[in-house]
mmCIF file of C-alpha atoms and ligand atoms in Angstrom:
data_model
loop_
_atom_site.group_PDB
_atom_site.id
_atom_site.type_symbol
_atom_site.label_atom_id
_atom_site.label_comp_id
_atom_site.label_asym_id
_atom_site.label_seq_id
_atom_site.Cartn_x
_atom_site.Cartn_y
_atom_site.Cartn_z
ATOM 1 C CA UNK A 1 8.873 26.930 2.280
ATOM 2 C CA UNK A 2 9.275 23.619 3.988
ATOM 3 C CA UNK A 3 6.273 24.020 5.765
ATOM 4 C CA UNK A 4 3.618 23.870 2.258
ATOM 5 C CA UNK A 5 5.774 20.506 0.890
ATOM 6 C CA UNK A 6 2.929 17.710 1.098
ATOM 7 C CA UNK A 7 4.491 14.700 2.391
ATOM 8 C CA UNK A 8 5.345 12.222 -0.037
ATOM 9 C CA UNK A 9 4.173 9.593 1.712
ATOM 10 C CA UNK A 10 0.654 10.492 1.799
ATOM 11 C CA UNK A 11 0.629 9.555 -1.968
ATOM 12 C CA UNK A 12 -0.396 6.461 -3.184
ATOM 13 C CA UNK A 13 1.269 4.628 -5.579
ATOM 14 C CA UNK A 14 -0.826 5.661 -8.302
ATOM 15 C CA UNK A 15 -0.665 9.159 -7.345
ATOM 16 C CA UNK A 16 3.381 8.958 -7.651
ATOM 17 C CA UNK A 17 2.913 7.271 -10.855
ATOM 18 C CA UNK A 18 0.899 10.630 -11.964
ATOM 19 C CA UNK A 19 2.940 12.917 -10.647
ATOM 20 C CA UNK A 20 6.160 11.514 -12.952
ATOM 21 C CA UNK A 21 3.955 11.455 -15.735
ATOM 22 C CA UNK A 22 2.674 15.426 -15.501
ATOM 23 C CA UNK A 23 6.335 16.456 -15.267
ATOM 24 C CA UNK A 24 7.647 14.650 -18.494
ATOM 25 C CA UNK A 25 9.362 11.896 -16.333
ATOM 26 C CA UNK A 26 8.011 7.641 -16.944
ATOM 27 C CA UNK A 27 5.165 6.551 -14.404
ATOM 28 C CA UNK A 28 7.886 3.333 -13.505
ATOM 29 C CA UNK A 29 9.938 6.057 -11.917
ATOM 30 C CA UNK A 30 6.945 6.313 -9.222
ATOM 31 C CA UNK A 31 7.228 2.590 -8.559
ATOM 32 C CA UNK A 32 10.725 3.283 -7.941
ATOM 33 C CA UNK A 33 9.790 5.717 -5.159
ATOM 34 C CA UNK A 34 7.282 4.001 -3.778
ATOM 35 C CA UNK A 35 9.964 1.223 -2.845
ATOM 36 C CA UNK A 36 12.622 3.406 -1.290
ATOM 37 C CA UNK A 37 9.974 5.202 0.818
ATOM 38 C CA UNK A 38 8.090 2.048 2.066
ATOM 39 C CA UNK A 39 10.045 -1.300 1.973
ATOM 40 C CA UNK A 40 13.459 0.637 2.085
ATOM 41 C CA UNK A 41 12.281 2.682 4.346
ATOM 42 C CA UNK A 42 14.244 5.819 3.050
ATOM 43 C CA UNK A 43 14.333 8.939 5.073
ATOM 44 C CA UNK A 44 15.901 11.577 2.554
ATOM 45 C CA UNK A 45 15.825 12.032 -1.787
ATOM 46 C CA UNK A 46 19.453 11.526 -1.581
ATOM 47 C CA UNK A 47 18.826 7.856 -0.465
ATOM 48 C CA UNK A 48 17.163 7.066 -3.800
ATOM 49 C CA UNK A 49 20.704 6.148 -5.366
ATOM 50 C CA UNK A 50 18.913 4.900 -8.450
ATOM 51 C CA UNK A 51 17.398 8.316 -9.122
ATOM 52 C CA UNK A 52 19.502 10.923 -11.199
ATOM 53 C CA UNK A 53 20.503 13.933 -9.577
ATOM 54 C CA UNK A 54 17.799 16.302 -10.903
ATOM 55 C CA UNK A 55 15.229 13.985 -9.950
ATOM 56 C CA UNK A 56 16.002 13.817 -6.357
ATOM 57 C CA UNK A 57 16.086 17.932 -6.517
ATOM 58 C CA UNK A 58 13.065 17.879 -7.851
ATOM 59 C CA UNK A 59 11.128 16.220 -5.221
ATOM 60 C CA UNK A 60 12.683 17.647 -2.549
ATOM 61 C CA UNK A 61 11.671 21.056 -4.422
ATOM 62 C CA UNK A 62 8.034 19.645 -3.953
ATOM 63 C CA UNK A 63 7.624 17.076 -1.055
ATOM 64 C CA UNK A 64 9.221 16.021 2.154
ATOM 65 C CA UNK A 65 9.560 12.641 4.106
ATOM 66 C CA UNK A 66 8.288 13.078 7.006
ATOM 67 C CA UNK A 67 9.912 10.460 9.694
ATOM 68 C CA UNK A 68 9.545 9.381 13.142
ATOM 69 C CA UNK A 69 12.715 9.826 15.430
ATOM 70 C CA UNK A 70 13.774 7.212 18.490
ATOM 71 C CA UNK A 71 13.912 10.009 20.956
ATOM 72 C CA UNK A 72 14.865 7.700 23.650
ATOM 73 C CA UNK A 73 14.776 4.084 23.920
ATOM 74 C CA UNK A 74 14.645 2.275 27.510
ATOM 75 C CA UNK A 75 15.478 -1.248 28.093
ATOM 76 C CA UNK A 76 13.358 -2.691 30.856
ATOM 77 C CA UNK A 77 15.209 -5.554 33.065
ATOM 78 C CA UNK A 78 12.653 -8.115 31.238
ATOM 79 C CA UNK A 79 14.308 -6.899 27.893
ATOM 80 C CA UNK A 80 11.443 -5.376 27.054
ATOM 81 C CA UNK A 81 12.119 -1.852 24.764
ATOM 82 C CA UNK A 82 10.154 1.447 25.033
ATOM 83 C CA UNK A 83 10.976 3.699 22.231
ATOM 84 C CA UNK A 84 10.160 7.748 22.830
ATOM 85 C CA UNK A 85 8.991 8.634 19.016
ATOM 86 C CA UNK A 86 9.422 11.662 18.270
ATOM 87 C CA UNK A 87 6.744 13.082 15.144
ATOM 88 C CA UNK A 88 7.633 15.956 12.184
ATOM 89 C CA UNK A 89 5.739 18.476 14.544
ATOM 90 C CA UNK A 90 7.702 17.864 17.814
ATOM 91 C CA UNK A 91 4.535 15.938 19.560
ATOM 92 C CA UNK A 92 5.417 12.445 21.461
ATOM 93 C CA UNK A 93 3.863 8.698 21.281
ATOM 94 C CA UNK A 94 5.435 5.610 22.726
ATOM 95 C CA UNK A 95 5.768 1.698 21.375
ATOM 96 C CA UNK A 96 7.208 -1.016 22.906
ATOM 97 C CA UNK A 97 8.636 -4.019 21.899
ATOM 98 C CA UNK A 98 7.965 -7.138 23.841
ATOM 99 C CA UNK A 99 9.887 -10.353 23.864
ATOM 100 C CA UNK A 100 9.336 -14.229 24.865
ATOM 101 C CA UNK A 101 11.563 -17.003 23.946
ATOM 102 C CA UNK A 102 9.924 -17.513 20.891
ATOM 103 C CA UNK A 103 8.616 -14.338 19.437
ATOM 104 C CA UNK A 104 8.872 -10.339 19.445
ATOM 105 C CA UNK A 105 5.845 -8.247 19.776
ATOM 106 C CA UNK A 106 6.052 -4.570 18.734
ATOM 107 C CA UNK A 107 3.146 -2.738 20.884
ATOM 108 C CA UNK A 108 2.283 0.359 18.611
ATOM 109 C CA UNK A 109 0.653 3.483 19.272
ATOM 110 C CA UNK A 110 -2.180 4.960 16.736
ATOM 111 C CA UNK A 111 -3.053 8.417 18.216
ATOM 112 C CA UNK A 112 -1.204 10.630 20.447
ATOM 113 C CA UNK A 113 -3.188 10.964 23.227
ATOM 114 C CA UNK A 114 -6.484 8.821 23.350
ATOM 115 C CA UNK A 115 -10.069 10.330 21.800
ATOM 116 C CA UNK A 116 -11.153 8.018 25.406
ATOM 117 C CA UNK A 117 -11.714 8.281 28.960
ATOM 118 C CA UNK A 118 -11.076 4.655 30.645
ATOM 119 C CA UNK A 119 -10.815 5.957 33.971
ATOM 120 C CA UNK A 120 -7.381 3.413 35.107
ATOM 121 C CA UNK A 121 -5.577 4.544 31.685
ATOM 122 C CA UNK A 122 -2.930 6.702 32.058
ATOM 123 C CA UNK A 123 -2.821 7.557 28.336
ATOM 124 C CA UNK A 124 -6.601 8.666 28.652
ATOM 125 C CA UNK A 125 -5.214 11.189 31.377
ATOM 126 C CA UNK A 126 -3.392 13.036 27.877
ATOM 127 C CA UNK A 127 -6.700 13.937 25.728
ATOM 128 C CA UNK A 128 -6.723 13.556 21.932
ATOM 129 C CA UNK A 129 -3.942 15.270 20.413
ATOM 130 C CA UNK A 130 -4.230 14.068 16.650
ATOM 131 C CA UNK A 131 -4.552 11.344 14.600
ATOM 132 C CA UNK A 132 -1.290 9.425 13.905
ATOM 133 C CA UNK A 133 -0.786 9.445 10.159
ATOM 134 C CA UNK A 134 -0.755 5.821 8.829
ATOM 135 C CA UNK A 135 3.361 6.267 7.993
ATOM 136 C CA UNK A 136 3.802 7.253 11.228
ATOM 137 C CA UNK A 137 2.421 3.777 12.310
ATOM 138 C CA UNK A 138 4.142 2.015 9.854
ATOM 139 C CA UNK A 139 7.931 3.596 10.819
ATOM 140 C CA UNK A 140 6.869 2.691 14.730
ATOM 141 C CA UNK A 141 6.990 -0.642 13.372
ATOM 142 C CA UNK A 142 10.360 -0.461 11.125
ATOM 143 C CA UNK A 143 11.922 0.823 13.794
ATOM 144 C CA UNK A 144 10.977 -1.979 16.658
ATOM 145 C CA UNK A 145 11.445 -4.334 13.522
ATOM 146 C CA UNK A 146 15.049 -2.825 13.720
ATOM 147 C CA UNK A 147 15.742 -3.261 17.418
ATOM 148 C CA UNK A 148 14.637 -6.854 17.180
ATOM 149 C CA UNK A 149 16.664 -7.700 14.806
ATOM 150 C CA UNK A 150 19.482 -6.167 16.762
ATOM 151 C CA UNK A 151 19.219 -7.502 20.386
ATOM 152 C CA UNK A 152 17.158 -10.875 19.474
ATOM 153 C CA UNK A 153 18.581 -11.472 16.076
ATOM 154 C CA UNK A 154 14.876 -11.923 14.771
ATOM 155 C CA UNK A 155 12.912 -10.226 13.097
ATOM 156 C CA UNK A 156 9.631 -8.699 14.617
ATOM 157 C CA UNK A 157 6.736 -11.830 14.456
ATOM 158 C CA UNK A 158 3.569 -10.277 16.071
ATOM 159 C CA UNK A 159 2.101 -6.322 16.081
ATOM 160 C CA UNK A 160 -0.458 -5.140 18.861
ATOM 161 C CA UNK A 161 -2.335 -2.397 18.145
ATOM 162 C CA UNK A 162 -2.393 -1.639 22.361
ATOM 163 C CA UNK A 163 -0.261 1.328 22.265
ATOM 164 C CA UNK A 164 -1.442 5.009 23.240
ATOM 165 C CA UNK A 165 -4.764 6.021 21.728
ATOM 166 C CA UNK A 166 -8.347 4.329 20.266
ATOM 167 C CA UNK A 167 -7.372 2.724 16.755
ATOM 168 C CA UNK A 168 -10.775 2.104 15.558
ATOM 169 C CA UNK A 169 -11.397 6.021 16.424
ATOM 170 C CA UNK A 170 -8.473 6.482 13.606
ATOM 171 C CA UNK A 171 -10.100 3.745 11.574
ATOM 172 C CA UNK A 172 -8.749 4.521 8.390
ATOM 173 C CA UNK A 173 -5.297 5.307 9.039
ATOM 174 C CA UNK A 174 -5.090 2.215 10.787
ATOM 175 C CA UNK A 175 -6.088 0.279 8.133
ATOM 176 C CA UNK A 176 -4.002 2.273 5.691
ATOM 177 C CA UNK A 177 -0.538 1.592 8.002
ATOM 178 C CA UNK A 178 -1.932 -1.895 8.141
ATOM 179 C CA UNK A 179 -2.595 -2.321 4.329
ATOM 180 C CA UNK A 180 1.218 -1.496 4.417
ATOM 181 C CA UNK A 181 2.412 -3.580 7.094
ATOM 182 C CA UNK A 182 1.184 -7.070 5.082
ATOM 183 C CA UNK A 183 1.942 -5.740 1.753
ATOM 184 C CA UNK A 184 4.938 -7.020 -0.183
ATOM 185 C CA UNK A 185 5.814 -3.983 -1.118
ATOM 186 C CA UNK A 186 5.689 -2.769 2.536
ATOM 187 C CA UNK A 187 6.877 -5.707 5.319
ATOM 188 C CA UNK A 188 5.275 -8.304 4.077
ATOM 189 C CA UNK A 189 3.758 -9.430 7.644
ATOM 190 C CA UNK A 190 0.432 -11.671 7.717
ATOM 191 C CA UNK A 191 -2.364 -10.453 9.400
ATOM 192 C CA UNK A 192 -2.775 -13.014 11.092
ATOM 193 C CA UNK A 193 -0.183 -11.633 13.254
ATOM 194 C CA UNK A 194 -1.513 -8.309 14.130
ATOM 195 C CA UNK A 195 -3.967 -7.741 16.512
ATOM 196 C CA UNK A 196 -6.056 -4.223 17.004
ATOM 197 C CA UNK A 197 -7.124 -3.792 20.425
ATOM 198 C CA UNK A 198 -10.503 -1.479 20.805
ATOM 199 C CA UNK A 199 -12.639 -0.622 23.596
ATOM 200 C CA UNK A 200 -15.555 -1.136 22.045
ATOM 201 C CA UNK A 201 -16.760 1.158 18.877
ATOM 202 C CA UNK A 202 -19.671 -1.243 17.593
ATOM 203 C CA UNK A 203 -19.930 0.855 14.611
ATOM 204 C CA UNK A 204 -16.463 0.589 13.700
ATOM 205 C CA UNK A 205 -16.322 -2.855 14.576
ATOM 206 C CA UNK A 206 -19.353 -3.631 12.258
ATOM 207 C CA UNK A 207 -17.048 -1.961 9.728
ATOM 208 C CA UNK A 208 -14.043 -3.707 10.229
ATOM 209 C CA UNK A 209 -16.291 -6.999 9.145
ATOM 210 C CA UNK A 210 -17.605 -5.182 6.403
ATOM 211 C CA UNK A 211 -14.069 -4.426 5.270
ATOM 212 C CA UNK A 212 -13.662 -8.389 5.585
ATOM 213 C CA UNK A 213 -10.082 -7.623 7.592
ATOM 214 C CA UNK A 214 -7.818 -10.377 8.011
ATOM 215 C CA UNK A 215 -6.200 -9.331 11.360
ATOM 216 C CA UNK A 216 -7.458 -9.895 14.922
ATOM 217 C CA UNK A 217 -9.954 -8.357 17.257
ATOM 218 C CA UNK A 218 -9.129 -7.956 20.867
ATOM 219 C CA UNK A 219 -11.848 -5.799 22.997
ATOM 220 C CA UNK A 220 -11.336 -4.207 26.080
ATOM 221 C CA UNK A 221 -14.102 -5.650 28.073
ATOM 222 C CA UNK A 222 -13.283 -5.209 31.967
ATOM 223 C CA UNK A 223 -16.636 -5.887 32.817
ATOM 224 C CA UNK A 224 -19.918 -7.152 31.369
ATOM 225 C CA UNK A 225 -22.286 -5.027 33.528
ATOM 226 C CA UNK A 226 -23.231 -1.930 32.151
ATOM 227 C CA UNK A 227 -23.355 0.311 35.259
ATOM 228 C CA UNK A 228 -19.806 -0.975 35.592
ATOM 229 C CA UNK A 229 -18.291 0.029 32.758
ATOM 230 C CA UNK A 230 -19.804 3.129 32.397
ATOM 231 C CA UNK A 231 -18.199 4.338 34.976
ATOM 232 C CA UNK A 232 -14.868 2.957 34.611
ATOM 233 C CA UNK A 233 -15.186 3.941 30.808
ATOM 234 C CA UNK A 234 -17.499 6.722 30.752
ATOM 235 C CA UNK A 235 -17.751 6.480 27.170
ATOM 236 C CA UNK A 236 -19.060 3.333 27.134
ATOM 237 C CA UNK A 237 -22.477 4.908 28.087
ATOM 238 C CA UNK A 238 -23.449 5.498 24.154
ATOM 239 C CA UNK A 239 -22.033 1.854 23.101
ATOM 240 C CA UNK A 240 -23.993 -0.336 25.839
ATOM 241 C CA UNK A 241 -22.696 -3.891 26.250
ATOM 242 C CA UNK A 242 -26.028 -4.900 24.073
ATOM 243 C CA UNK A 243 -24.274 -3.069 21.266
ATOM 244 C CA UNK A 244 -21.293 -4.184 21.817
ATOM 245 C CA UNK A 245 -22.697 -7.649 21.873
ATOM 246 C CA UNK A 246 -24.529 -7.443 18.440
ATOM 247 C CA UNK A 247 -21.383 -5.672 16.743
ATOM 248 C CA UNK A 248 -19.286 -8.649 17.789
ATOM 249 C CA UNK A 249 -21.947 -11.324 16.237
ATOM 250 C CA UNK A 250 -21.610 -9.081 13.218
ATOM 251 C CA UNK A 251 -17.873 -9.669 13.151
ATOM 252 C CA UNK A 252 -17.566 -12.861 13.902
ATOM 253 C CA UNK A 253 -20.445 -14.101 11.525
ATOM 254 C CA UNK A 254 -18.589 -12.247 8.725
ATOM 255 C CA UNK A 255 -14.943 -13.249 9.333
ATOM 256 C CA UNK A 256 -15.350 -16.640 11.554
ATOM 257 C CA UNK A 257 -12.157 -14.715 13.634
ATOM 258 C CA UNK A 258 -12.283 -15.196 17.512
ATOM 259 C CA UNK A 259 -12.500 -12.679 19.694
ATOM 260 C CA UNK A 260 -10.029 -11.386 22.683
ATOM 261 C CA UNK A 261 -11.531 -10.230 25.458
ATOM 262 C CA UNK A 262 -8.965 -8.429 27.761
ATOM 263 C CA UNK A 263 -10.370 -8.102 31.145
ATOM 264 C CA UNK A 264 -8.408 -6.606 34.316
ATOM 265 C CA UNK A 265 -9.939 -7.785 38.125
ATOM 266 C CA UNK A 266 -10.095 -4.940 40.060
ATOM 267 C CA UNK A 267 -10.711 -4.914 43.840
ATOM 268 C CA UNK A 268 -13.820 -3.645 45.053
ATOM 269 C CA UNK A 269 -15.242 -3.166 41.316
ATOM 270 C CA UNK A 270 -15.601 -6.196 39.747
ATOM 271 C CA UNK A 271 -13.989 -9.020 41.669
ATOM 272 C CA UNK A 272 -17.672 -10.512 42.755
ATOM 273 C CA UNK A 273 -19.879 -13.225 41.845
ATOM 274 C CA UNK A 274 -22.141 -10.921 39.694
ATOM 275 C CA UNK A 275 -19.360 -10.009 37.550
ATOM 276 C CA UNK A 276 -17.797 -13.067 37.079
ATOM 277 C CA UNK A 277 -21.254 -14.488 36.258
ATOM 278 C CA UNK A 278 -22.324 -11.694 33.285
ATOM 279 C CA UNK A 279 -18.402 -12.263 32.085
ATOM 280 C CA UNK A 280 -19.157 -16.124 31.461
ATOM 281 C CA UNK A 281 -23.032 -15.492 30.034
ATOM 282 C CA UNK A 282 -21.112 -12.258 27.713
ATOM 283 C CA UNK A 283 -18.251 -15.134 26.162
ATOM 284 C CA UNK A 284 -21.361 -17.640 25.194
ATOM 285 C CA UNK A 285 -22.463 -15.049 22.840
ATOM 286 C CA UNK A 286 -19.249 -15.233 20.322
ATOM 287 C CA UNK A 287 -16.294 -17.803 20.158
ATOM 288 C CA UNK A 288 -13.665 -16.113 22.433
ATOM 289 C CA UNK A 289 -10.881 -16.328 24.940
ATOM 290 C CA UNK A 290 -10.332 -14.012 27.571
ATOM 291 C CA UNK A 291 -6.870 -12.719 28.583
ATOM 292 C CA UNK A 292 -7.039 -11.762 32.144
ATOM 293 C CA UNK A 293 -4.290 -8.634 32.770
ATOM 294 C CA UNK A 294 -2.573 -7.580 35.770
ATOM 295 C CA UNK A 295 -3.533 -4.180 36.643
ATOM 296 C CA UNK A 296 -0.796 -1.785 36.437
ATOM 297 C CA UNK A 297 -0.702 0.979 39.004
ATOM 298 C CA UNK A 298 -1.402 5.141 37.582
ATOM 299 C CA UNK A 299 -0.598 6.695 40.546
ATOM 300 C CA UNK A 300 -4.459 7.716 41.535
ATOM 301 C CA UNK A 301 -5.101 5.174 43.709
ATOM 302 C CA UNK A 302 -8.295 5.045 42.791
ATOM 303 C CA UNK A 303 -7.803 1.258 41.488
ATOM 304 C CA UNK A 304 -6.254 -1.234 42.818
ATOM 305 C CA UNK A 305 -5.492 -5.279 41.687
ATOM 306 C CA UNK A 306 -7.737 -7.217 42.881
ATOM 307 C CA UNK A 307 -6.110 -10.330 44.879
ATOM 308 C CA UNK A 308 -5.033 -14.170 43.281
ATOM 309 C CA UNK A 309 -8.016 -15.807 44.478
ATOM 310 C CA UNK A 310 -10.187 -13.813 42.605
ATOM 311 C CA UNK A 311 -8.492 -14.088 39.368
ATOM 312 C CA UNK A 312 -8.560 -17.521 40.069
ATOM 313 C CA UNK A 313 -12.211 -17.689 40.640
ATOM 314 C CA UNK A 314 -12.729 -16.108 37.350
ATOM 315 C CA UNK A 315 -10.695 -18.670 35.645
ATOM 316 C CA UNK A 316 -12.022 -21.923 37.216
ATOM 317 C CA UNK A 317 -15.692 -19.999 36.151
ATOM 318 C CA UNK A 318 -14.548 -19.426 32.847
ATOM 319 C CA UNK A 319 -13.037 -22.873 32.079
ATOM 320 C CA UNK A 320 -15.766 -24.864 33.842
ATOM 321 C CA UNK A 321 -17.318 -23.587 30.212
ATOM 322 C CA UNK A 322 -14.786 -24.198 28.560
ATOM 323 C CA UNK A 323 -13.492 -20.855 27.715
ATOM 324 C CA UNK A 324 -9.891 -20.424 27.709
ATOM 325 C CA UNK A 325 -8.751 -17.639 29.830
ATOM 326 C CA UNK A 326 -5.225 -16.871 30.500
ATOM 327 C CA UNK A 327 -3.179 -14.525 33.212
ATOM 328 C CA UNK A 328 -1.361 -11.813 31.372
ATOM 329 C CA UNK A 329 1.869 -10.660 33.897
ATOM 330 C CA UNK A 330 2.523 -7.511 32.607
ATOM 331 C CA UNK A 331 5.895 -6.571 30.967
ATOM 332 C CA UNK A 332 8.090 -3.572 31.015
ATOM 333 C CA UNK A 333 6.559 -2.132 34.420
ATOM 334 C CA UNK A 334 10.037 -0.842 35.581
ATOM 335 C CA UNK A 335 10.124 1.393 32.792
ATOM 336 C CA UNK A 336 6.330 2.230 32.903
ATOM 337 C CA UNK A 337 6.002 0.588 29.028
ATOM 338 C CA UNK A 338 3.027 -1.956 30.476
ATOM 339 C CA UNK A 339 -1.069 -1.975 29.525
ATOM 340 C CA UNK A 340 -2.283 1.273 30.155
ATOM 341 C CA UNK A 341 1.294 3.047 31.594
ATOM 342 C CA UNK A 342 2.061 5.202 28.267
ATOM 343 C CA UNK A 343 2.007 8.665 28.740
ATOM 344 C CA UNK A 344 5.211 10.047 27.635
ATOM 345 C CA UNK A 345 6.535 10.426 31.246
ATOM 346 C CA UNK A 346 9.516 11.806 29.911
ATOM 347 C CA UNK A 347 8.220 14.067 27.270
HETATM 348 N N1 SAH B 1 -7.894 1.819 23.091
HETATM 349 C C1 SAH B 1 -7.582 0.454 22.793
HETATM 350 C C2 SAH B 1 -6.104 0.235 22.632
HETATM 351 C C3 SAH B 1 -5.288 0.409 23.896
HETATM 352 S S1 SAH B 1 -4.859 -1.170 24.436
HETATM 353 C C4 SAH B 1 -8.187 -0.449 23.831
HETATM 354 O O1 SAH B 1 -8.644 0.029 24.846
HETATM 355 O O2 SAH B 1 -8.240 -1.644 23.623
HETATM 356 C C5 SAH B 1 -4.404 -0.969 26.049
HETATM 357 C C6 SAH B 1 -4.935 -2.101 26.893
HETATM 358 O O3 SAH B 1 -4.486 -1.900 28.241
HETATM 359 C C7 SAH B 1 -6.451 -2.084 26.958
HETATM 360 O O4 SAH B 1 -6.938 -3.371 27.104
HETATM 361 C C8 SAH B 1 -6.679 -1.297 28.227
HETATM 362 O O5 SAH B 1 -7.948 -1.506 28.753
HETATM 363 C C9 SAH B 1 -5.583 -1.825 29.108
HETATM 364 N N2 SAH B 1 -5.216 -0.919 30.189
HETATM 365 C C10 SAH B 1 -5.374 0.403 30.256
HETATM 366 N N3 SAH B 1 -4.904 0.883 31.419
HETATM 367 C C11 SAH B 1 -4.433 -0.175 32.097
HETATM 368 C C12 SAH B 1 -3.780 -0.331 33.350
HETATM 369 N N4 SAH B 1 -3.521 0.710 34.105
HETATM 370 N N5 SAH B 1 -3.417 -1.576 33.714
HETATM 371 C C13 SAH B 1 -3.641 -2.639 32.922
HETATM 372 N N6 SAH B 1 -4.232 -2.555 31.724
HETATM 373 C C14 SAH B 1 -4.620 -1.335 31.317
#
């Protein structure tokens, strides 16, 4: 039955190479594999044109290749490109692909539903549902790659990891689809071009120098006040800012990377002196720049964007210490594909 096939996919190369070898076949025949399901991408046996005929039957008669579908895609009037991915077991995630005049950014998802409870998230709003398997990151990515190619006759140059879900909370899936992503044998992408977006898991974060990474760390800061952010990220109360602080020492003294710090200005909650003070004493601690976002609306009310001349008191704050901050205008709001507005609407 379909249902007891292991997916192929979840096999590393090694393990493909085995499996030939226990069935009288040559291990090279695994490397062959291995390059029609990652950098070709293939979605059936009968793909593998350079496989005989009994070999395909024989591993459909023991795996599958389990895919992501486009559901939907929805073009926003800014161009940008939400995709509705549809997983093997019917569930829903959402990426986006985000263009300037010089680059595509594929926005990727890495659980469905978020293990998190930011408070202004609408994705938060959908509870963890699972885990996204690291192939099921990876084809989120082939397929923007696709659509980027096809409408801005390039191919995909930067990956956020600031889709639905917590990727450090997925750590090693992550790192698995990202292993892939800058492999030749995969894309072939450098790291230096993907960015993973947390809100805050010091332990992981700690890990992620340990693991000496190569990609980028963005956190999701939005204020540097404790009693803030615990309540506008509840969880936050077991990874205090000192934490956070210490992890991000950690990381930076192990892989000399800046940090991100992506900060929205809400009205009423942190658009005061106090905040914008602890903000500028949190970015001496660790070489940083802070990307200030435009709030997008949940339909709660319960936040709202705080106005320009706050923002614009942060920045003149932030650069009087020489801290580059920059306004992010958000992209793809029309079509509810911005920061914080995934949620499978549609599903
Ligand atoms: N869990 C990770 C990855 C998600 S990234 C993280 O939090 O970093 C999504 C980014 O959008 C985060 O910076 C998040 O704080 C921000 N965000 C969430 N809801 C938002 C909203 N309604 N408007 C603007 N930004 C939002």
């Amino acid at each position: 039955m379909q249902i007891d096939k292991k997916d192929i996919r979840s096999l590393s190369k090694e393990q493909l190479r085995d499996f030939f070898v226990s069935n009288s076949d040559k291990s090279f025949r695994g490397n062959q594999v291995y390059e029609w399901l990652w950098s070709k991408g293939a979605h059936h046996f009968d793909d593998m044109t350079n496989l005989s005929k009994e070999t395909r039957a024989m591993l459909s008669d023991n795996f599958v290749i389990n895919h992501i579908k486009v559901d939907t895609m929805q073009r926003s009037e800014d161009g940008t490109v939400k995709n509705a991915v549809r997983l093997h077991d019917g569930l829903v995630v959402e990426s986006v692909l985000i263009p300037t005049n010089t680059r595509t950014t594929a926005c990727v998802s890495s659980q469905v539903g978020c293990s998190l409870d930011c408070n202004f998230c609408a994705t938060a709003k959908l509870k963890r549902m699972r885990n996204l398997e690291p192939a099921e990151i990876y084809d989120q990515v082939l397929a923007i790659d696709k659509e980027s190619r096809l409408y801005y006759n390039h191919p995909l140059s930067n990956i956020v990891f600031m889709g639905m879900g917590e990727p450090l909370m997925n750590y090693n899936n992550v790192i698995k689809a990202i292993d892939m992503i800058t492999s030749t044998e995969g894309l072939g992408m450098s790291p230096k071009r993907i960015t993973v977006s947390t809100s805050g898991v010091p332990k992981m974060i700690k890990k992620l120098a340990d693991d000496e990474v190569k990609f980028k760390l963005a956190v999701s800061l939005h204020s540097a006040i404790d009693e803030i952010r615990f309540k506008i990220m509840p969880f936050t109360v077991n990874f205090p800012l000192a934490e956070l602080r210490e992890s991000l020492e950690y990381w930076y003294y192990k892989t000399k990377s800046k940090i991100t710090y992506e900060y929205v200005v809400w009205k009423d909650i942190n658009d005061n002196k106090e905040s914008i003070d602890a903000l500028v004493k949190f970015c001496k601690y660790v070489p940083c720049k802070v990307n200030l976002i435009e709030y997008n609306p949940i339909d709660d009310g319960e936040f709202q964007q705080a106005s320009e001349q706050s923002i614009n008191a942060y920045i003149k704050a932030l650069e009087s210490y020489g801290i580059v901050a920059k306004v992010r205008r958000s992209r793809g709001k029309d079509i509810d594909a911005a920061c914080g507005q995934l949620a499978n609407k549609e599903a």
